[in-house]
CSV table of C-alpha atoms (C1' of nucleotides) in Angstrom, one decimal:
chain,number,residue,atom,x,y,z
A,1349,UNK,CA,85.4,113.9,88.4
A,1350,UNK,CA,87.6,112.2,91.4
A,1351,UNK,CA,89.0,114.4,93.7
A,1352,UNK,CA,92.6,114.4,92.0
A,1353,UNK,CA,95.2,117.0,93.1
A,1354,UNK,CA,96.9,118.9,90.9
A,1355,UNK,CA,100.8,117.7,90.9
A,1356,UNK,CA,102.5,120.7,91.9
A,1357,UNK,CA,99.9,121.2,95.0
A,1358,UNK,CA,102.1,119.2,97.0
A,1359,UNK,CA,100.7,120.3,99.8
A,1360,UNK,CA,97.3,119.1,99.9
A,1361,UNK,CA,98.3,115.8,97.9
A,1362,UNK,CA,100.6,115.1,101.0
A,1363,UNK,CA,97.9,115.6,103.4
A,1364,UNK,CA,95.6,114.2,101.8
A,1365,UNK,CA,98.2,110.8,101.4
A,1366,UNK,CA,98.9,111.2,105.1
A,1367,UNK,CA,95.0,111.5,106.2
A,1368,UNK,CA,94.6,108.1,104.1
A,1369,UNK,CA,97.3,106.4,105.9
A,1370,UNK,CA,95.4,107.2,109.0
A,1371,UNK,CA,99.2,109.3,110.6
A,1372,UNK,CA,99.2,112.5,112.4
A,1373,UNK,CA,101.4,115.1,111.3
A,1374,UNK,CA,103.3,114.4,114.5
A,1375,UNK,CA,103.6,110.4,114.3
A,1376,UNK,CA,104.3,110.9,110.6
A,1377,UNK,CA,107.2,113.3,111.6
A,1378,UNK,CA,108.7,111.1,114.3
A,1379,UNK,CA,108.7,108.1,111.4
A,1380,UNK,CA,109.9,110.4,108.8
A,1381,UNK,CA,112.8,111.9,111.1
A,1382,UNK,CA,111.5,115.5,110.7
A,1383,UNK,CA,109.4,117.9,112.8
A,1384,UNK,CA,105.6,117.9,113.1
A,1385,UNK,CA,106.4,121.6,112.2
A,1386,UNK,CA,107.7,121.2,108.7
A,1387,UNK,CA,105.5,118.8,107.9
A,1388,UNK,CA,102.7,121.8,108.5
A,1389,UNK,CA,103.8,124.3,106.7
A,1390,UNK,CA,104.2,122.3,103.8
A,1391,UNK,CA,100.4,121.2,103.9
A,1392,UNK,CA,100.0,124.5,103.9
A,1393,UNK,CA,101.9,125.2,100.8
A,1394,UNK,CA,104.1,127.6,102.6
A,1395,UNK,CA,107.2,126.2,101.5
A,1396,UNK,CA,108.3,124.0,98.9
A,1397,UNK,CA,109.7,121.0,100.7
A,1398,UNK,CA,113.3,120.0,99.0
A,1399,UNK,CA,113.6,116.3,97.6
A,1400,UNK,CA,115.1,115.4,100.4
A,1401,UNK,CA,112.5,115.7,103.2
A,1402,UNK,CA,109.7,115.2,101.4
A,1403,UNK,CA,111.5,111.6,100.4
A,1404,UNK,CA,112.0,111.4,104.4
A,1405,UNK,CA,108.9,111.9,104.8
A,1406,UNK,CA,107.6,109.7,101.9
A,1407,UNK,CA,109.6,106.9,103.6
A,1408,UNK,CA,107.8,107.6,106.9
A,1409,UNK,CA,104.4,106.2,105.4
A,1410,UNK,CA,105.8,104.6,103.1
A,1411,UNK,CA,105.5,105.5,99.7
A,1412,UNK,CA,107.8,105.9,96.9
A,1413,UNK,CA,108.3,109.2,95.3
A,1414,UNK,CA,107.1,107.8,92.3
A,1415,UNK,CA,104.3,106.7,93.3
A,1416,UNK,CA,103.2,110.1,95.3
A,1417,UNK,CA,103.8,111.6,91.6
A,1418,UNK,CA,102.0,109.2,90.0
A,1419,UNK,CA,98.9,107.9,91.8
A,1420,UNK,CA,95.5,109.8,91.8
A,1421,UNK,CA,95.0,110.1,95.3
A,1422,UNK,CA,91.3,110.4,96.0
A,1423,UNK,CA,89.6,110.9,99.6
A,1424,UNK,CA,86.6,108.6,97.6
A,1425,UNK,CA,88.9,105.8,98.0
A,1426,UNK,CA,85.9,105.2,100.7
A,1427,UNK,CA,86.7,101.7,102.7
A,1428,UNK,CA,83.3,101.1,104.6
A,1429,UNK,CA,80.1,100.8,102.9
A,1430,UNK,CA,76.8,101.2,104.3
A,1431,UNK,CA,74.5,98.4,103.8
A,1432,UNK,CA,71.9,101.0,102.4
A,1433,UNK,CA,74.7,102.2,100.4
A,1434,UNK,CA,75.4,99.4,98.5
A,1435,UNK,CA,74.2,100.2,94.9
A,1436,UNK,CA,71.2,97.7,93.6
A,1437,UNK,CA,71.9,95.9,90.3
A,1438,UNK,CA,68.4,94.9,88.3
A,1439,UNK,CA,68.6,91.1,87.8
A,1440,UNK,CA,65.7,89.9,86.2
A,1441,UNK,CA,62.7,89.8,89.3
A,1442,UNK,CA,63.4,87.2,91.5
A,1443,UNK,CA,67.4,87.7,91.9
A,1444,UNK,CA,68.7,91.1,93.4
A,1445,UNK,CA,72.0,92.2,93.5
A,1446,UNK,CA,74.2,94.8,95.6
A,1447,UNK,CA,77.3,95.7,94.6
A,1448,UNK,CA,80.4,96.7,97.0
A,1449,UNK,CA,81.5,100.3,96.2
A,1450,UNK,CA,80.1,100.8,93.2
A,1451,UNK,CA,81.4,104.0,92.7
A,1452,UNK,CA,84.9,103.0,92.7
A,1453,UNK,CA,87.4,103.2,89.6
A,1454,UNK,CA,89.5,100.8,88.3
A,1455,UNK,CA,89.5,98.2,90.9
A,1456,UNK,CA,90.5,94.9,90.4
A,1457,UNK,CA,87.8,93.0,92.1
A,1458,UNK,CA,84.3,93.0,92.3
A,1459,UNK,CA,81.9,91.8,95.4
A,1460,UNK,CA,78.4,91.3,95.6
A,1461,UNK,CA,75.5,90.8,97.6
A,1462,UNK,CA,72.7,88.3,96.1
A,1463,UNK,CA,69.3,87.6,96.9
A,1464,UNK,CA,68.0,84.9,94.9
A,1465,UNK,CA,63.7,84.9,95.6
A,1466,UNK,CA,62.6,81.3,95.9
A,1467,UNK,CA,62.9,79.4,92.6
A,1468,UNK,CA,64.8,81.7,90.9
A,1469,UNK,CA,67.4,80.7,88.5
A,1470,UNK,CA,70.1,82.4,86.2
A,1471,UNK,CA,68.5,80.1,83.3
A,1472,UNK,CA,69.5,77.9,81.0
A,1473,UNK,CA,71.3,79.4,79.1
A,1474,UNK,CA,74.6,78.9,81.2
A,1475,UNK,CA,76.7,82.3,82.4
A,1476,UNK,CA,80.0,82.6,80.9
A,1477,UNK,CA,82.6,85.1,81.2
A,1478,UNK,CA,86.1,86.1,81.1
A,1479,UNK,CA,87.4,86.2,85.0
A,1480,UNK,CA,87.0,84.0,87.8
A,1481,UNK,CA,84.7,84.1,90.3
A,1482,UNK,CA,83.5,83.0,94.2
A,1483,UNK,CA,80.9,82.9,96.7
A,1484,UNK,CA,79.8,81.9,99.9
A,1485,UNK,CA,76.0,81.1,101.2
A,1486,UNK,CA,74.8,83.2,104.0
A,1487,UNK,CA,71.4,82.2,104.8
A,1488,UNK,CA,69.0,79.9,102.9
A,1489,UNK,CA,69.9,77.2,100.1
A,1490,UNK,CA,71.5,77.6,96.2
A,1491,UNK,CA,72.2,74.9,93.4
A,1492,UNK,CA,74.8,76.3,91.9
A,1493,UNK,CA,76.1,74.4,88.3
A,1494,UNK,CA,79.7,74.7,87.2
A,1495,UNK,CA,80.0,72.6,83.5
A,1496,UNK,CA,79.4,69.2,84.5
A,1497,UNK,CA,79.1,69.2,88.5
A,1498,UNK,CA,76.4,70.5,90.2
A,1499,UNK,CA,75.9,71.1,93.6
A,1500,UNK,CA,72.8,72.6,96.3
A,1501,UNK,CA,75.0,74.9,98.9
A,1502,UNK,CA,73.9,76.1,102.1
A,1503,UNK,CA,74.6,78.2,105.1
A,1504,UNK,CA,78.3,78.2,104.9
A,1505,UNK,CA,78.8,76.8,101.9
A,1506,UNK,CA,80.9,78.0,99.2
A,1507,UNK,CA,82.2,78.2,95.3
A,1508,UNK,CA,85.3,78.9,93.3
A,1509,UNK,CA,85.5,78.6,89.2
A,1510,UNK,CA,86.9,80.1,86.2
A,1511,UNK,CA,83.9,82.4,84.8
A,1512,UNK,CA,84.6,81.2,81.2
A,1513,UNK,CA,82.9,77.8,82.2
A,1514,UNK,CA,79.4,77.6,81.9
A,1515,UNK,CA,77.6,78.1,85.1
A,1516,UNK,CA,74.1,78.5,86.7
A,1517,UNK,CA,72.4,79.6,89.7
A,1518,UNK,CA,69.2,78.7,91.1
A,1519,UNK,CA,67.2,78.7,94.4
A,1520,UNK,CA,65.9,75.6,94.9
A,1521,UNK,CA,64.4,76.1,98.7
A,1522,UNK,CA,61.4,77.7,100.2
A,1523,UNK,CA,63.2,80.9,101.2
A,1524,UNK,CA,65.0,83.8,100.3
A,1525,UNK,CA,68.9,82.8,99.9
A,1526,UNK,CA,71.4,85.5,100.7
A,1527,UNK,CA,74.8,84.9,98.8
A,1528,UNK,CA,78.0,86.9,98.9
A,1529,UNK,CA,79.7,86.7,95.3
A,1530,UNK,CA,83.2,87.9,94.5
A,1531,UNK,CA,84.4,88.2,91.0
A,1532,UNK,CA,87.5,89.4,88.9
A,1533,UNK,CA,87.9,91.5,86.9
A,1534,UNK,CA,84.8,93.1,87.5
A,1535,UNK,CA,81.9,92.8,84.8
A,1536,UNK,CA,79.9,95.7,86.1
B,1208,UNK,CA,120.9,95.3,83.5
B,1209,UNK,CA,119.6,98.7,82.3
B,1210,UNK,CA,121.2,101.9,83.5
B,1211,UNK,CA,118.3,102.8,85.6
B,1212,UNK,CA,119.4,106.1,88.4
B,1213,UNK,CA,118.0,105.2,92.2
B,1214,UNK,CA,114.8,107.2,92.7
B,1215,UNK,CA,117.1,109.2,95.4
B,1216,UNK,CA,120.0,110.4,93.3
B,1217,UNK,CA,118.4,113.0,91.6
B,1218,UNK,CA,121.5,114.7,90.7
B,1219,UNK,CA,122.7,111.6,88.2
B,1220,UNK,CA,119.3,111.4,87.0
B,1221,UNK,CA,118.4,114.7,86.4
B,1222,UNK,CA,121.7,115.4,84.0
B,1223,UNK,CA,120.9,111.8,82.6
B,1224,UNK,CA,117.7,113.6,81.7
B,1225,UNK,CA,118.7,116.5,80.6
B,1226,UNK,CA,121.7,114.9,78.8
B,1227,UNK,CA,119.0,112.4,76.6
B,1228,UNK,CA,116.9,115.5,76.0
B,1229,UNK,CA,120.4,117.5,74.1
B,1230,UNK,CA,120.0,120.4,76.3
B,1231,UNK,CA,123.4,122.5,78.2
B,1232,UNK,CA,123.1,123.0,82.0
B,1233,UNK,CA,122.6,126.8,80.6
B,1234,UNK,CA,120.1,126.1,77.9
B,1235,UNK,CA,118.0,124.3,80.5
B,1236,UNK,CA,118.2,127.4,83.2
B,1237,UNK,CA,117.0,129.8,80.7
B,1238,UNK,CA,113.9,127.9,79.7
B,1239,UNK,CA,113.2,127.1,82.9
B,1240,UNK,CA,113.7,130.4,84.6
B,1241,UNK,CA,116.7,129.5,86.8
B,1242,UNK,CA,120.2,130.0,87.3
B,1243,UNK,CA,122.7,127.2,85.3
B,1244,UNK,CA,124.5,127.2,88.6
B,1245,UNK,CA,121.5,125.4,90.6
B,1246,UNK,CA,121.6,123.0,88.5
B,1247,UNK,CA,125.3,121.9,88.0
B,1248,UNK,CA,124.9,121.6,92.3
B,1249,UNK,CA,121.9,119.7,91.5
B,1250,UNK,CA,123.4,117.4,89.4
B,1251,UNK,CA,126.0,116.8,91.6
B,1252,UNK,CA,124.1,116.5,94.6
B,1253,UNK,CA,125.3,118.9,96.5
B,1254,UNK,CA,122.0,120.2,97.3
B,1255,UNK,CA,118.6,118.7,97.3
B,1256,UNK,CA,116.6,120.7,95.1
B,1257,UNK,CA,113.2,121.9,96.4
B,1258,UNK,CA,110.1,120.9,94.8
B,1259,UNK,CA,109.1,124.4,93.1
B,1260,UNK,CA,112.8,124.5,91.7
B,1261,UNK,CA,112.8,120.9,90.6
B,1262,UNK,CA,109.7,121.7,88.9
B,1263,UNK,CA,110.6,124.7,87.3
B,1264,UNK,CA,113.5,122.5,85.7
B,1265,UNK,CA,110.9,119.8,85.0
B,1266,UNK,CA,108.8,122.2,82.9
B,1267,UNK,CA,111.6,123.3,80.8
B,1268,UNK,CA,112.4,119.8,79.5
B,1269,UNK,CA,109.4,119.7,79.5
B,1270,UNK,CA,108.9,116.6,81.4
B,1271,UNK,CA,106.4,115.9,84.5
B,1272,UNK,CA,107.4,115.2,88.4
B,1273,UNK,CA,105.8,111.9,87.7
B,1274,UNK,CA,107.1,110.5,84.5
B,1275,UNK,CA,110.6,112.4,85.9
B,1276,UNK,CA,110.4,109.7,89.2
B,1277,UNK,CA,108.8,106.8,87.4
B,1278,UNK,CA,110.2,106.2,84.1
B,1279,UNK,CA,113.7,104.3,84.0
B,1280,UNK,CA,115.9,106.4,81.6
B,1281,UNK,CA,118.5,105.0,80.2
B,1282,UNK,CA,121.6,106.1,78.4
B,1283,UNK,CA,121.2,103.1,76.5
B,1284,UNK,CA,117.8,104.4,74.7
B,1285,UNK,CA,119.8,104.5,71.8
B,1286,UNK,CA,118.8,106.4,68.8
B,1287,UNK,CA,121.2,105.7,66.1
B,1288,UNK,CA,121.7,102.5,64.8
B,1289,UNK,CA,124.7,101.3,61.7
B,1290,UNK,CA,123.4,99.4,58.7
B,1291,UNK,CA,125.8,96.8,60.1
B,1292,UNK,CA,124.1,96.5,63.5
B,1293,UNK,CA,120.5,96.2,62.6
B,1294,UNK,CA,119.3,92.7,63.6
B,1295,UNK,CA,119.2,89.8,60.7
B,1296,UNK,CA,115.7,88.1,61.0
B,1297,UNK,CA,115.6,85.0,58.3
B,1298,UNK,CA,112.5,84.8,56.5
B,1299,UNK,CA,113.0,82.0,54.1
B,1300,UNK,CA,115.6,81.8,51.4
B,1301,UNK,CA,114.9,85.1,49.0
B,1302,UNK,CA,113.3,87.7,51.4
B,1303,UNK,CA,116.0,89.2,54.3
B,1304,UNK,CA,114.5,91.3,57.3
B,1305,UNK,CA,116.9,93.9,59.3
B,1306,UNK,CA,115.2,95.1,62.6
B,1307,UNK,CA,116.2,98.8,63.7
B,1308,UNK,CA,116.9,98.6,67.4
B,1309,UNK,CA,116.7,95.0,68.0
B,1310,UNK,CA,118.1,95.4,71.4
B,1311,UNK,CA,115.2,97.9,72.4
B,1312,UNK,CA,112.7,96.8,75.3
B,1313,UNK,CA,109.5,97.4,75.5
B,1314,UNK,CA,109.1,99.8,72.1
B,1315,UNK,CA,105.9,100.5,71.0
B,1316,UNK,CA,106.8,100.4,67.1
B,1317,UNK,CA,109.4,98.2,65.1
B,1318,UNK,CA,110.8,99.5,61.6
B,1319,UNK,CA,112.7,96.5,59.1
B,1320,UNK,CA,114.7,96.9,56.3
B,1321,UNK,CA,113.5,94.3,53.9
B,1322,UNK,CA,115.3,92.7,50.9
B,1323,UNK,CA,113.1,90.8,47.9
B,1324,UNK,CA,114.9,88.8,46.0
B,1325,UNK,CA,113.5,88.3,42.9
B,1326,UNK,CA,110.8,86.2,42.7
B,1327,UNK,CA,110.3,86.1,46.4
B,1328,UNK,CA,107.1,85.7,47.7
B,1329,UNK,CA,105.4,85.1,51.2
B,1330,UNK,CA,103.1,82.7,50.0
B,1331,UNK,CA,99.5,82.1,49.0
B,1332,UNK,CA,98.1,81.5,52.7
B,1333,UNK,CA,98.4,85.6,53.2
B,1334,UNK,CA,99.8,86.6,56.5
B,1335,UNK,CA,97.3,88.1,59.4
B,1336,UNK,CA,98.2,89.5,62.7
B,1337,UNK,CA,97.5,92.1,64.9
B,1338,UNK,CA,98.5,95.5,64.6
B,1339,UNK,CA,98.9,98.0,61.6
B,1340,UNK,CA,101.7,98.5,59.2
B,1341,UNK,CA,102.8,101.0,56.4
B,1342,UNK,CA,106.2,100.3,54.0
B,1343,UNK,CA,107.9,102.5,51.2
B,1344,UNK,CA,109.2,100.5,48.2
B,1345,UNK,CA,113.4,101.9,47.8
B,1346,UNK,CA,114.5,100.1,45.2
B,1347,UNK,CA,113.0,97.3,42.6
B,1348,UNK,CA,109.1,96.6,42.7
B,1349,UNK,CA,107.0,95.0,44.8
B,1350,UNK,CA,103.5,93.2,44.8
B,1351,UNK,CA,101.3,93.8,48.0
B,1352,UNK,CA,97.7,92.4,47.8
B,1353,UNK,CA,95.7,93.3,51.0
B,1354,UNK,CA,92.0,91.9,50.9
B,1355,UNK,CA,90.8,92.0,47.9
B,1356,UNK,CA,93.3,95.0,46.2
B,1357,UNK,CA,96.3,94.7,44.5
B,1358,UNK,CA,99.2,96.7,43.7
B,1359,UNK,CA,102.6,96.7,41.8
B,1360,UNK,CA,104.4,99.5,43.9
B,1361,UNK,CA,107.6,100.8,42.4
B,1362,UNK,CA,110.4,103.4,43.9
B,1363,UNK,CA,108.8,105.7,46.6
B,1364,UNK,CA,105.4,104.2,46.2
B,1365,UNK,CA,104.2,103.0,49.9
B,1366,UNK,CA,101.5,101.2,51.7
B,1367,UNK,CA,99.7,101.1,54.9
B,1368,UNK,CA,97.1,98.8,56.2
B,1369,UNK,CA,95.7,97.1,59.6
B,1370,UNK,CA,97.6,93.9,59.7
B,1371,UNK,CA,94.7,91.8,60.0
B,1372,UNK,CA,93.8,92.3,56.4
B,1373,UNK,CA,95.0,89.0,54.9
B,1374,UNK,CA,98.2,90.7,53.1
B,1375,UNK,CA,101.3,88.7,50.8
B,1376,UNK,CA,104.1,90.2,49.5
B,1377,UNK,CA,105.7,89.6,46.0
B,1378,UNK,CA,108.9,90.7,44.1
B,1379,UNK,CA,108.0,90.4,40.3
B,1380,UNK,CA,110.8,91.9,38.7
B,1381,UNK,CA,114.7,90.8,38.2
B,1382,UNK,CA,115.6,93.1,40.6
B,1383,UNK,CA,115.8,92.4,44.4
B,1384,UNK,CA,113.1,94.9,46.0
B,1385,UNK,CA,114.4,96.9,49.0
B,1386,UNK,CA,111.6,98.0,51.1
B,1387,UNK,CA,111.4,99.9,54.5
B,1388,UNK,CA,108.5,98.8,56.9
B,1389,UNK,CA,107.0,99.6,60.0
B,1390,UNK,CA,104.9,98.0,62.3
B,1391,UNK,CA,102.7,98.9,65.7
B,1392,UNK,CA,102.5,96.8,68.0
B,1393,UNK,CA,105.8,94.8,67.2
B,1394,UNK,CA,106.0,91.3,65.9
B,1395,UNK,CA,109.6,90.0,66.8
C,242,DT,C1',149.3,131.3,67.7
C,243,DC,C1',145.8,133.9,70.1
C,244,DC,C1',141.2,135.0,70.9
C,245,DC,C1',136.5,134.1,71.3
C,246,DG,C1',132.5,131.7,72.8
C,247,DG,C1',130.3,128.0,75.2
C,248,DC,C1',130.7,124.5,78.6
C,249,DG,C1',130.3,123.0,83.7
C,250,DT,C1',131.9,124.6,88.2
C,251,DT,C1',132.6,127.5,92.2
C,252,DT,C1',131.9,131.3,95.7
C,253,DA,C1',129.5,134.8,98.6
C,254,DG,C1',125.3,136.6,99.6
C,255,DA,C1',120.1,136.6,99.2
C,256,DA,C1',116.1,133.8,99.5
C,257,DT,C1',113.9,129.9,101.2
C,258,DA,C1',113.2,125.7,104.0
C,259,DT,C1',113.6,123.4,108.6
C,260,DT,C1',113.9,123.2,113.5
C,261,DC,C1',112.7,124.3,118.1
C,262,DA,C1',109.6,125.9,121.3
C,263,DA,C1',105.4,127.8,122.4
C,264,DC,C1',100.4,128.4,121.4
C,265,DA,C1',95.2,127.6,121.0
C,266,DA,C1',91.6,124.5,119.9
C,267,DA,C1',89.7,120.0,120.2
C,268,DT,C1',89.3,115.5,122.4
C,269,DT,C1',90.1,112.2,126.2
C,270,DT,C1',90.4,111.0,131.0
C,271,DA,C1',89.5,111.3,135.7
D,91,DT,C1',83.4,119.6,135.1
D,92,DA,C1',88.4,120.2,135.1
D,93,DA,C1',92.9,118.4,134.0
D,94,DA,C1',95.6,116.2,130.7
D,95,DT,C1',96.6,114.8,126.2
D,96,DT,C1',96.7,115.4,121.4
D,97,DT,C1',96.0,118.0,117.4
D,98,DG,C1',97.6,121.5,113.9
D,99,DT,C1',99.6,126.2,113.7
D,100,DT,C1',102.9,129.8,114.4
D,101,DG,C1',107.4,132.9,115.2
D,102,DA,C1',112.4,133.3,115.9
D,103,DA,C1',116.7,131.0,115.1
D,104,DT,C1',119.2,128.0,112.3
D,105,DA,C1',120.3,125.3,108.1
D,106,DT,C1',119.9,124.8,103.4
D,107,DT,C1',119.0,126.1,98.7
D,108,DC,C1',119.2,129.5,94.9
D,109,DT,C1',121.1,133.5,92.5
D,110,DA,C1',124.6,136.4,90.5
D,111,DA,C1',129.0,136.7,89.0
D,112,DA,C1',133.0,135.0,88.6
D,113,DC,C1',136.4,131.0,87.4
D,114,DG,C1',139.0,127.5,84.5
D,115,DC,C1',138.6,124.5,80.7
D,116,DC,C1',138.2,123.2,76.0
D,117,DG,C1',137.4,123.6,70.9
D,118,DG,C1',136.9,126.4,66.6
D,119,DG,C1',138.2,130.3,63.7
D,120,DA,C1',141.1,134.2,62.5
DNA sequence: TCCCGGCGTTTAGAATATTCAACAAATTTA
DNA sequence: TAAATTTGTTGAATATTCTAAACGCCGGGA
């Protein structure tokens, strides 16, 4: 599914490492103390660097041995997200969602993009959840409950709790509020 | 504190390696397709081996590039263990508890060495906790209810059950009751 | 005791990796 | 547009690794 290298195709795993590290194979090889050259041909998989440079050139980036070994490179590692890209996430009518790379794997943080219709609200039945999460209001207004304080946020404003105390949201206003929301660990 | 080999000496590491795995400099060559002289200048770094070669070496362990850069061996992964060393855990008066590798980090299992005196008993509010376990009964006899079973287990009869089972140990007889354990994940 | 087999090490030569310098293609600058 | 710069690739020379065959050492069995 992700676009893994196999671990004896050292080649492309180290160009592929280099290419995310935004290097040339030129500015790598000044760093690493080895020519531009070398570092080509093993791309290519025309040699089979020793331990030695490729740890030269490891340290050029930098990155451990062990951790070129280990980690699952993938070009999908994407870093910009359009905003059409962002994936929508069905929350009841009146409250939309969009989450931040929602193709990603195993990350460790989640962020989201809420619209909350006028008079929407999370309900009652207060949110909880393992994790903690934030937010801040972009445009409109939000009463946003957090066990026993509540408070109506806007433009600017912002929130920080542990998810495992109850907690509400709810647009109060006339307009469409815009919220960006950042949780961890992830719950979708 | 452990005997952990810098990620650049691959020389020590490799025979460190190779050493824990009971294998001769020749033994390892012919399963892995090379010469025993590349290695013995491997192991004493007087080259730096190239990646095919390493691998090739790898594979006849076998053992991966990756776990070979990112696991910590250590000489002192000991595998034996005297009577005399294993660990005394008290557990009350009549029931003694000897851990097998005490010392060990991180192990994913933990075996005791249980004596029943008799009459020993761990008490009517029956143990729970996580995990799984399994025993075989050496000497004397034992009582192990689990749930709602019960069973008088003699010489060679064993048990195994997921530890949160409400479960009690019993030595009816006059004879103390030596028992061999194991449990996963660890409890001491 | 001597001999045998296995151990890790060493050496010379074959095989491979790396450097150096030049090249063509793509991009930037004027 | 043309010149200049930057990119990755390539060939010949050099440096390093790997192989093949020997060596010395040690322990076990006649």
């Amino acid at each position: 599914m992700s676009t893994t290298t196999p671990s004896d195709d050292i080649g492309t795993r180290l160009r592929l490492v280099r290419q995310i590290y935004g290097l040339t194979q030129r500015e790598l090889a000044r760093r690493a103390g080895v020519t531009n050259g070398a570092i080509s041909l093993i791309e290519q998989n025309r040699v089979s660097p020793s331990i030695s440079s490729l740890k030269k050139i490891l340290d050029g980036i930098p990155l451990s041995l062990a951790d070129f070994f280990t980690h699952n490179f993938s070009a999908s590692d994407q870093v910009f997200f359009a905003a059409a890209d962002l994936a929508e996430i069905a929350y009841g009518e009146s409250i939309s969602m969009r989450l931040v790379g929602g193709n990603l794997k195993k990350r460790a943080l989640q962020m989201l993009q809420e619209t909350y219709q006028p008079g929407a609200d999370t309900g009652e039945e207060m949110l909880r959840h393992q994790g903690e999460e934030c937010g801040i209001v972009v445009a409109g207004s939000l009463t946003v409950t957090v066990g026993a304080q509540e408070k109506t946020l806007h433009p600017g404003d912002a929130y920080y709790f542990r998810s495992d105390i109850p907690h509400r949201f709810r647009n109060p206003g006339p307009l469409p509020c815009h919220l960006i929301s950042a949780n961890s660990p992830p719950s979708f």
